mmCIF file of C-alpha atoms in Angstrom:
data_model
loop_
_atom_site.group_PDB
_atom_site.id
_atom_site.type_symbol
_atom_site.label_atom_id
_atom_site.label_comp_id
_atom_site.label_asym_id
_atom_site.label_seq_id
_atom_site.Cartn_x
_atom_site.Cartn_y
_atom_site.Cartn_z
ATOM 1 C CA LYS A 264 0.171 -0.240 0.356
ATOM 2 C CA LYS A 265 1.215 3.059 -0.733
ATOM 3 C CA GLN A 266 0.146 6.469 0.421
ATOM 4 C CA LEU A 267 1.245 10.207 -0.656
ATOM 5 C CA LEU A 268 0.407 13.072 1.820
ATOM 6 C CA VAL A 269 1.171 16.340 0.131
ATOM 7 C CA TRP A 270 0.380 20.153 1.813
ATOM 8 C CA LEU A 271 1.759 22.616 0.246
ATOM 9 C CA LEU A 272 2.118 26.532 2.145
ATOM 10 C CA ALA A 273 3.143 29.797 1.323
ATOM 11 C CA LEU A 274 3.377 32.974 4.166
ATOM 12 C CA PRO A 275 2.341 35.615 4.602
ATOM 13 C CA ALA A 276 -1.012 33.847 3.360
ATOM 14 C CA THR A 277 -2.883 32.619 6.330
ATOM 15 C CA PRO A 278 -5.917 34.782 5.818
ATOM 16 C CA LEU A 279 -6.443 32.391 2.038
ATOM 17 C CA LEU A 280 -6.839 29.773 4.682
ATOM 18 C CA ALA A 281 -10.186 28.362 4.996
ATOM 19 C CA GLN A 282 -9.531 27.493 7.939
ATOM 20 C CA THR A 283 -9.771 29.236 11.185
ATOM 21 C CA GLY A 284 -6.417 29.674 13.905
ATOM 22 C CA THR A 285 -3.213 30.257 14.193
ATOM 23 C CA GLY A 286 -0.686 29.077 13.360
ATOM 24 C CA LEU A 287 2.896 30.517 14.436
ATOM 25 C CA LYS A 288 6.340 29.931 13.424
ATOM 26 C CA PRO A 289 9.141 32.256 15.219
ATOM 27 C CA ALA A 290 11.684 33.311 12.450
ATOM 28 C CA GLY A 291 14.668 35.036 12.428
ATOM 29 C CA ASP A 292 16.974 33.640 15.504
ATOM 30 C CA SER A 293 13.903 31.831 17.587
ATOM 31 C CA THR A 294 14.459 28.057 16.865
ATOM 32 C CA ALA A 295 13.957 27.058 19.952
ATOM 33 C CA HIS A 296 11.012 29.147 20.529
ATOM 34 C CA ASP A 297 11.839 30.575 23.937
ATOM 35 C CA PHE A 298 12.624 34.759 25.340
ATOM 36 C CA MET A 299 15.602 34.948 27.461
ATOM 37 C CA GLU A 300 15.007 36.466 30.497
ATOM 38 C CA GLY A 301 17.636 37.343 33.434
ATOM 39 C CA GLY A 302 20.434 34.830 31.454
ATOM 40 C CA MET A 303 17.532 32.164 31.995
ATOM 41 C CA LEU A 304 15.514 30.594 28.751
ATOM 42 C CA GLN A 305 12.489 30.834 29.180
ATOM 43 C CA GLU A 306 10.227 27.970 27.087
ATOM 44 C CA THR A 307 7.573 29.031 24.862
ATOM 45 C CA VAL A 308 4.128 27.615 22.788
ATOM 46 C CA VAL A 309 2.223 28.420 19.956
ATOM 47 C CA THR A 310 -0.693 26.558 19.209
ATOM 48 C CA GLY A 311 -3.753 28.568 19.775
ATOM 49 C CA VAL A 312 -2.249 32.158 20.663
ATOM 50 C CA PRO A 313 -1.917 35.511 18.629
ATOM 51 C CA ALA A 314 1.485 35.288 19.712
ATOM 52 C CA PRO A 315 4.463 33.241 21.738
ATOM 53 C CA VAL A 316 3.548 32.664 25.459
ATOM 54 C CA LYS A 317 5.156 31.593 27.781
ATOM 55 C CA LEU A 318 4.430 28.240 29.121
ATOM 56 C CA GLN A 319 4.124 29.564 32.507
ATOM 57 C CA ASN A 320 1.587 32.247 31.542
ATOM 58 C CA ALA A 321 -0.457 29.757 29.651
ATOM 59 C CA LEU A 322 -3.930 29.514 29.775
ATOM 60 C CA SER A 323 -4.723 25.999 28.330
ATOM 61 C CA GLN A 324 -3.414 23.109 29.257
ATOM 62 C CA TYR A 325 -0.172 22.947 27.501
ATOM 63 C CA ARG A 326 2.160 20.009 26.865
ATOM 64 C CA VAL A 327 5.629 19.992 24.894
ATOM 65 C CA ILE A 328 8.019 16.768 23.121
ATOM 66 C CA THR A 329 11.094 18.756 22.429
ATOM 67 C CA GLN A 330 13.059 17.421 20.261
ATOM 68 C CA ALA A 331 16.258 15.949 23.254
ATOM 69 C CA ALA A 332 12.748 14.078 24.668
ATOM 70 C CA MET A 333 12.751 12.312 20.986
ATOM 71 C CA LYS A 334 15.502 11.676 20.811
ATOM 72 C CA ALA A 335 15.886 9.950 24.158
ATOM 73 C CA GLN A 336 12.317 7.597 23.584
ATOM 74 C CA GLY A 337 14.221 6.342 20.853
ATOM 75 C CA ALA A 338 10.962 7.342 17.841
ATOM 76 C CA ALA A 339 10.923 7.713 14.836
ATOM 77 C CA THR A 340 7.561 8.815 14.568
ATOM 78 C CA VAL A 341 4.805 11.463 15.851
ATOM 79 C CA ALA A 342 2.918 8.039 16.653
ATOM 80 C CA ASP A 343 6.048 6.524 18.504
ATOM 81 C CA ALA A 344 6.703 10.242 20.428
ATOM 82 C CA LEU A 345 2.973 10.904 21.539
ATOM 83 C CA SER A 346 3.331 6.885 22.697
ATOM 84 C CA THR A 347 4.012 7.752 26.425
ATOM 85 C CA GLN A 348 2.530 11.009 26.919
ATOM 86 C CA LEU A 349 -0.836 10.514 29.583
ATOM 87 C CA ASN A 350 -3.997 11.315 28.425
ATOM 88 C CA ILE A 351 -2.869 9.942 25.401
ATOM 89 C CA ASN A 352 -4.497 5.977 23.702
ATOM 90 C CA LEU A 353 -2.761 5.453 20.532
ATOM 91 C CA GLY A 354 -4.144 2.032 19.077
ATOM 92 C CA SER A 355 -2.936 0.246 15.589
ATOM 93 C CA ASP A 356 -5.651 -1.247 13.272
ATOM 94 C CA ALA A 357 -4.048 -3.816 10.424
ATOM 95 C CA VAL A 358 -4.656 -1.355 7.193
ATOM 96 C CA LEU A 359 -5.451 2.247 8.342
ATOM 97 C CA GLY A 360 -2.807 2.538 10.943
ATOM 98 C CA THR A 361 -1.885 3.954 14.212
ATOM 99 C CA ASN A 362 -5.353 5.696 15.687
ATOM 100 C CA ILE A 363 -5.490 7.903 18.456
ATOM 101 C CA THR A 364 -7.705 8.683 22.023
ATOM 102 C CA MET A 365 -7.187 11.784 23.807
ATOM 103 C CA GLN A 366 -9.262 12.282 27.165
ATOM 104 C CA GLY A 367 -11.884 9.511 26.410
ATOM 105 C CA LEU A 368 -12.596 11.655 22.879
ATOM 106 C CA GLY A 369 -11.466 9.867 18.882
ATOM 107 C CA GLY A 370 -8.973 11.067 16.738
ATOM 108 C CA ASP A 371 -12.204 12.860 14.996
ATOM 109 C CA LYS A 372 -12.014 15.364 18.072
ATOM 110 C CA VAL A 373 -8.190 16.040 17.860
ATOM 111 C CA LYS A 374 -6.516 18.417 15.690
ATOM 112 C CA LEU A 375 -3.378 17.871 13.466
ATOM 113 C CA LEU A 376 -1.586 20.242 12.539
ATOM 114 C CA ILE A 377 1.800 21.063 11.250
ATOM 115 C CA ASP A 378 3.409 24.450 12.344
ATOM 116 C CA GLY A 379 -0.382 25.718 12.689
ATOM 117 C CA LEU A 380 -2.286 24.293 9.694
ATOM 118 C CA PRO A 381 -4.623 21.684 9.661
ATOM 119 C CA VAL A 382 -3.255 18.233 8.280
ATOM 120 C CA ASN A 383 -6.329 16.232 5.849
ATOM 121 C CA GLY A 384 -6.427 12.728 5.079
ATOM 122 C CA ARG A 385 -8.472 10.824 7.542
ATOM 123 C CA GLU A 386 -9.219 7.399 7.312
ATOM 124 C CA ASN A 387 -12.184 6.884 9.365
ATOM 125 C CA GLY A 388 -11.923 9.785 12.007
ATOM 126 C CA ASN A 389 -8.064 9.128 11.928
ATOM 127 C CA ILE A 390 -4.916 10.406 10.479
ATOM 128 C CA ASP A 391 -2.081 7.718 10.832
ATOM 129 C CA LEU A 392 0.135 9.285 13.092
ATOM 130 C CA GLY A 393 2.710 6.543 12.385
ATOM 131 C CA GLN A 394 2.987 7.717 8.416
ATOM 132 C CA LEU A 395 4.388 11.043 9.672
ATOM 133 C CA SER A 396 8.586 10.735 10.078
ATOM 134 C CA LEU A 397 10.064 12.845 12.658
ATOM 135 C CA ASN A 398 13.148 13.491 10.980
ATOM 136 C CA ASN A 399 12.457 17.272 10.237
ATOM 137 C CA VAL A 400 10.358 18.032 13.505
ATOM 138 C CA ALA A 401 11.790 20.100 16.546
ATOM 139 C CA ARG A 402 9.300 19.783 18.860
ATOM 140 C CA ILE A 403 5.416 18.433 19.334
ATOM 141 C CA GLU A 404 2.849 21.178 21.477
ATOM 142 C CA ILE A 405 0.171 19.471 23.017
ATOM 143 C CA VAL A 406 -2.903 21.225 23.481
ATOM 144 C CA GLN A 407 -5.354 18.864 26.175
ATOM 145 C CA GLY A 408 -9.440 20.292 26.285
ATOM 146 C CA PRO A 409 -11.484 21.854 24.335
ATOM 147 C CA MET A 410 -9.648 24.340 21.492
ATOM 148 C CA SER A 411 -13.154 24.650 19.448
ATOM 149 C CA VAL A 412 -13.203 28.430 19.516
ATOM 150 C CA VAL A 413 -9.953 28.292 17.710
ATOM 151 C CA TYR A 414 -10.438 25.255 14.861
ATOM 152 C CA GLY A 415 -13.034 24.085 14.864
ATOM 153 C CA SER A 416 -15.278 21.058 16.234
ATOM 154 C CA ASP A 417 -12.966 18.261 15.554
ATOM 155 C CA ALA A 418 -10.629 19.704 18.302
ATOM 156 C CA LEU A 419 -13.081 19.154 21.355
ATOM 157 C CA GLY A 420 -10.417 16.683 22.524
ATOM 158 C CA GLY A 421 -7.242 18.876 22.164
ATOM 159 C CA VAL A 422 -4.948 19.983 19.588
ATOM 160 C CA ILE A 423 -1.695 18.116 18.600
ATOM 161 C CA ASN A 424 0.857 21.395 17.060
ATOM 162 C CA ILE A 425 4.064 19.745 15.438
ATOM 163 C CA ILE A 426 6.544 22.061 15.287
ATOM 164 C CA THR A 427 9.178 22.443 12.347
ATOM 165 C CA LYS A 428 12.817 23.156 12.056
ATOM 166 C CA GLU A 429 14.524 26.416 10.823
ATOM 167 C CA ALA A 430 17.520 26.216 8.756
ATOM 168 C CA ALA A 431 20.252 26.240 11.071
ATOM 169 C CA GLU A 432 22.143 29.404 11.250
ATOM 170 C CA LYS A 433 25.594 27.126 9.281
ATOM 171 C CA THR A 434 25.866 24.621 6.190
ATOM 172 C CA GLU A 435 23.819 21.571 8.355
ATOM 173 C CA VAL A 436 23.664 18.194 6.412
ATOM 174 C CA ASN A 437 22.576 14.800 8.324
ATOM 175 C CA ALA A 438 21.053 11.220 7.519
ATOM 176 C CA GLY A 439 18.894 8.477 9.376
ATOM 177 C CA MET A 440 17.673 4.862 9.879
ATOM 178 C CA LEU A 441 15.725 2.826 11.465
ATOM 179 C CA TRP A 442 15.268 -1.018 11.106
ATOM 180 C CA GLN A 443 13.007 -2.900 13.381
ATOM 181 C CA SER A 444 13.361 -7.204 12.910
ATOM 182 C CA THR A 445 9.499 -6.853 12.452
ATOM 183 C CA GLY A 446 10.504 -5.590 9.425
ATOM 184 C CA THR A 447 10.599 -2.419 9.616
ATOM 185 C CA TYR A 448 13.066 -0.096 7.216
ATOM 186 C CA ASN A 449 13.370 3.562 7.273
ATOM 187 C CA VAL A 450 15.885 6.123 6.078
ATOM 188 C CA ASP A 451 15.747 9.636 5.474
ATOM 189 C CA ALA A 452 18.548 12.266 5.027
ATOM 190 C CA ALA A 453 18.334 15.951 5.022
ATOM 191 C CA ALA A 454 20.067 19.399 4.556
ATOM 192 C CA SER A 455 19.403 23.076 5.377
ATOM 193 C CA PHE A 456 22.191 26.215 4.223
ATOM 194 C CA ARG A 457 21.680 30.093 5.444
ATOM 195 C CA GLY A 458 23.452 33.240 3.970
ATOM 196 C CA LYS A 459 22.370 36.757 3.447
ATOM 197 C CA GLY A 460 18.427 37.242 4.541
ATOM 198 C CA GLN A 461 17.538 33.626 2.596
ATOM 199 C CA SER A 462 17.549 29.633 3.897
ATOM 200 C CA LEU A 463 17.097 26.892 1.713
ATOM 201 C CA GLN A 464 15.730 23.561 3.766
ATOM 202 C CA LEU A 465 15.585 19.981 1.859
ATOM 203 C CA GLY A 466 15.115 16.428 3.477
ATOM 204 C CA ALA A 467 14.022 12.978 1.618
ATOM 205 C CA GLY A 468 13.646 9.436 2.882
ATOM 206 C CA ARG A 469 11.495 6.247 2.969
ATOM 207 C CA ASN A 470 9.244 4.416 4.890
ATOM 208 C CA PHE A 471 8.689 0.761 4.387
ATOM 209 C CA SER A 472 6.709 -2.310 6.676
ATOM 210 C CA ASP A 473 7.019 -5.941 4.797
ATOM 211 C CA GLY A 474 3.672 -6.235 7.371
ATOM 212 C CA TYR A 475 3.921 -9.147 10.259
ATOM 213 C CA GLY A 476 2.029 -11.810 11.259
ATOM 214 C CA TYR A 477 -0.618 -14.215 9.368
ATOM 215 C CA ALA A 478 -3.742 -14.731 9.298
ATOM 216 C CA ASP A 479 -4.419 -18.067 7.814
ATOM 217 C CA THR A 480 -0.538 -20.375 9.021
ATOM 218 C CA SER A 481 -1.704 -23.000 6.242
ATOM 219 C CA TYR A 482 -1.090 -20.805 4.006
ATOM 220 C CA PRO A 483 1.341 -17.517 5.283
ATOM 221 C CA GLU A 484 1.816 -16.344 2.151
ATOM 222 C CA ARG A 485 -2.006 -15.366 1.225
ATOM 223 C CA ALA A 486 -2.131 -12.475 3.867
ATOM 224 C CA ARG A 487 -0.850 -10.931 6.139
ATOM 225 C CA ILE A 488 -2.718 -9.324 8.899
ATOM 226 C CA PHE A 489 -0.468 -6.172 9.183
ATOM 227 C CA LYS A 490 -0.404 -4.999 5.956
ATOM 228 C CA PRO A 491 2.759 -3.824 4.839
ATOM 229 C CA LYS A 492 3.787 -0.262 3.152
ATOM 230 C CA GLU A 493 5.359 1.718 1.451
ATOM 231 C CA GLN A 494 5.333 5.891 2.169
ATOM 232 C CA TRP A 495 7.970 8.091 0.471
ATOM 233 C CA LEU A 496 8.571 11.487 2.583
ATOM 234 C CA ALA A 497 9.703 15.020 0.984
ATOM 235 C CA ASN A 498 9.809 18.207 2.653
ATOM 236 C CA LEU A 499 11.406 21.908 0.901
ATOM 237 C CA GLY A 500 11.157 25.012 2.539
ATOM 238 C CA TYR A 501 12.234 28.204 1.310
ATOM 239 C CA ARG A 502 12.723 31.891 3.092
ATOM 240 C CA PRO A 503 13.238 34.366 0.805
ATOM 241 C CA SER A 504 13.297 36.801 2.853
ATOM 242 C CA GLU A 505 12.948 37.142 7.461
ATOM 243 C CA ILE A 506 8.755 38.215 7.009
ATOM 244 C CA GLU A 507 8.325 35.420 3.903
ATOM 245 C CA GLU A 508 8.032 31.367 3.891
ATOM 246 C CA ILE A 509 7.539 28.886 0.860
ATOM 247 C CA VAL A 510 7.250 25.560 2.657
ATOM 248 C CA ALA A 511 6.290 22.427 0.804
ATOM 249 C CA TYR A 512 5.832 18.861 1.851
ATOM 250 C CA ALA A 513 4.638 15.761 0.738
#
């Protein structure tokens, strides 16, 4: 089963979107999404607010998964990163992939965003979180509780905002690989460049699962319980100036 996800967005163009909400991604050198105050870094959040707000001053209940936490956990997908979070339960469907329940509400009531913009492609009310790679993710912000006033009726259970990386100050190239004995083989690579007020980000990857578990032990070649999947990933980000950005994910 081959899957292809495509999001295209151009900033500033948020007023043209048919989605009520706030999409923020601090520009410039605020890659860590922090304020410097008294020599101490104060963590901030950008989901559902008109401007970055210190986490300790936020009105809603936020939980932030940092890039360091994802690395320590060994997470390769958004599903892996969310698997240890409180009040979040993940299930697995043999065909549709990972589904989510937040605070007792199903995936059709949990809003999934990338840089503040909604992710489409629900199947049976859920988006397969296992197909969203972390190769270009800087952090994940989770808001538990109703956010329907900002994001619509499908945010009754909460919001998950996946925030992508900013281009590095210097040229940066990295690659990663994941192998699992269940027949999962994932590879990805990314590069970023910055200079003269402009920046460029490139990334690509391939996720492959050979499937596992046989539905019929007498004839194992007929069907597997968890179906084989193959997914190709690509992302391109170009910022011609500090106030404009063009981003594409596939």
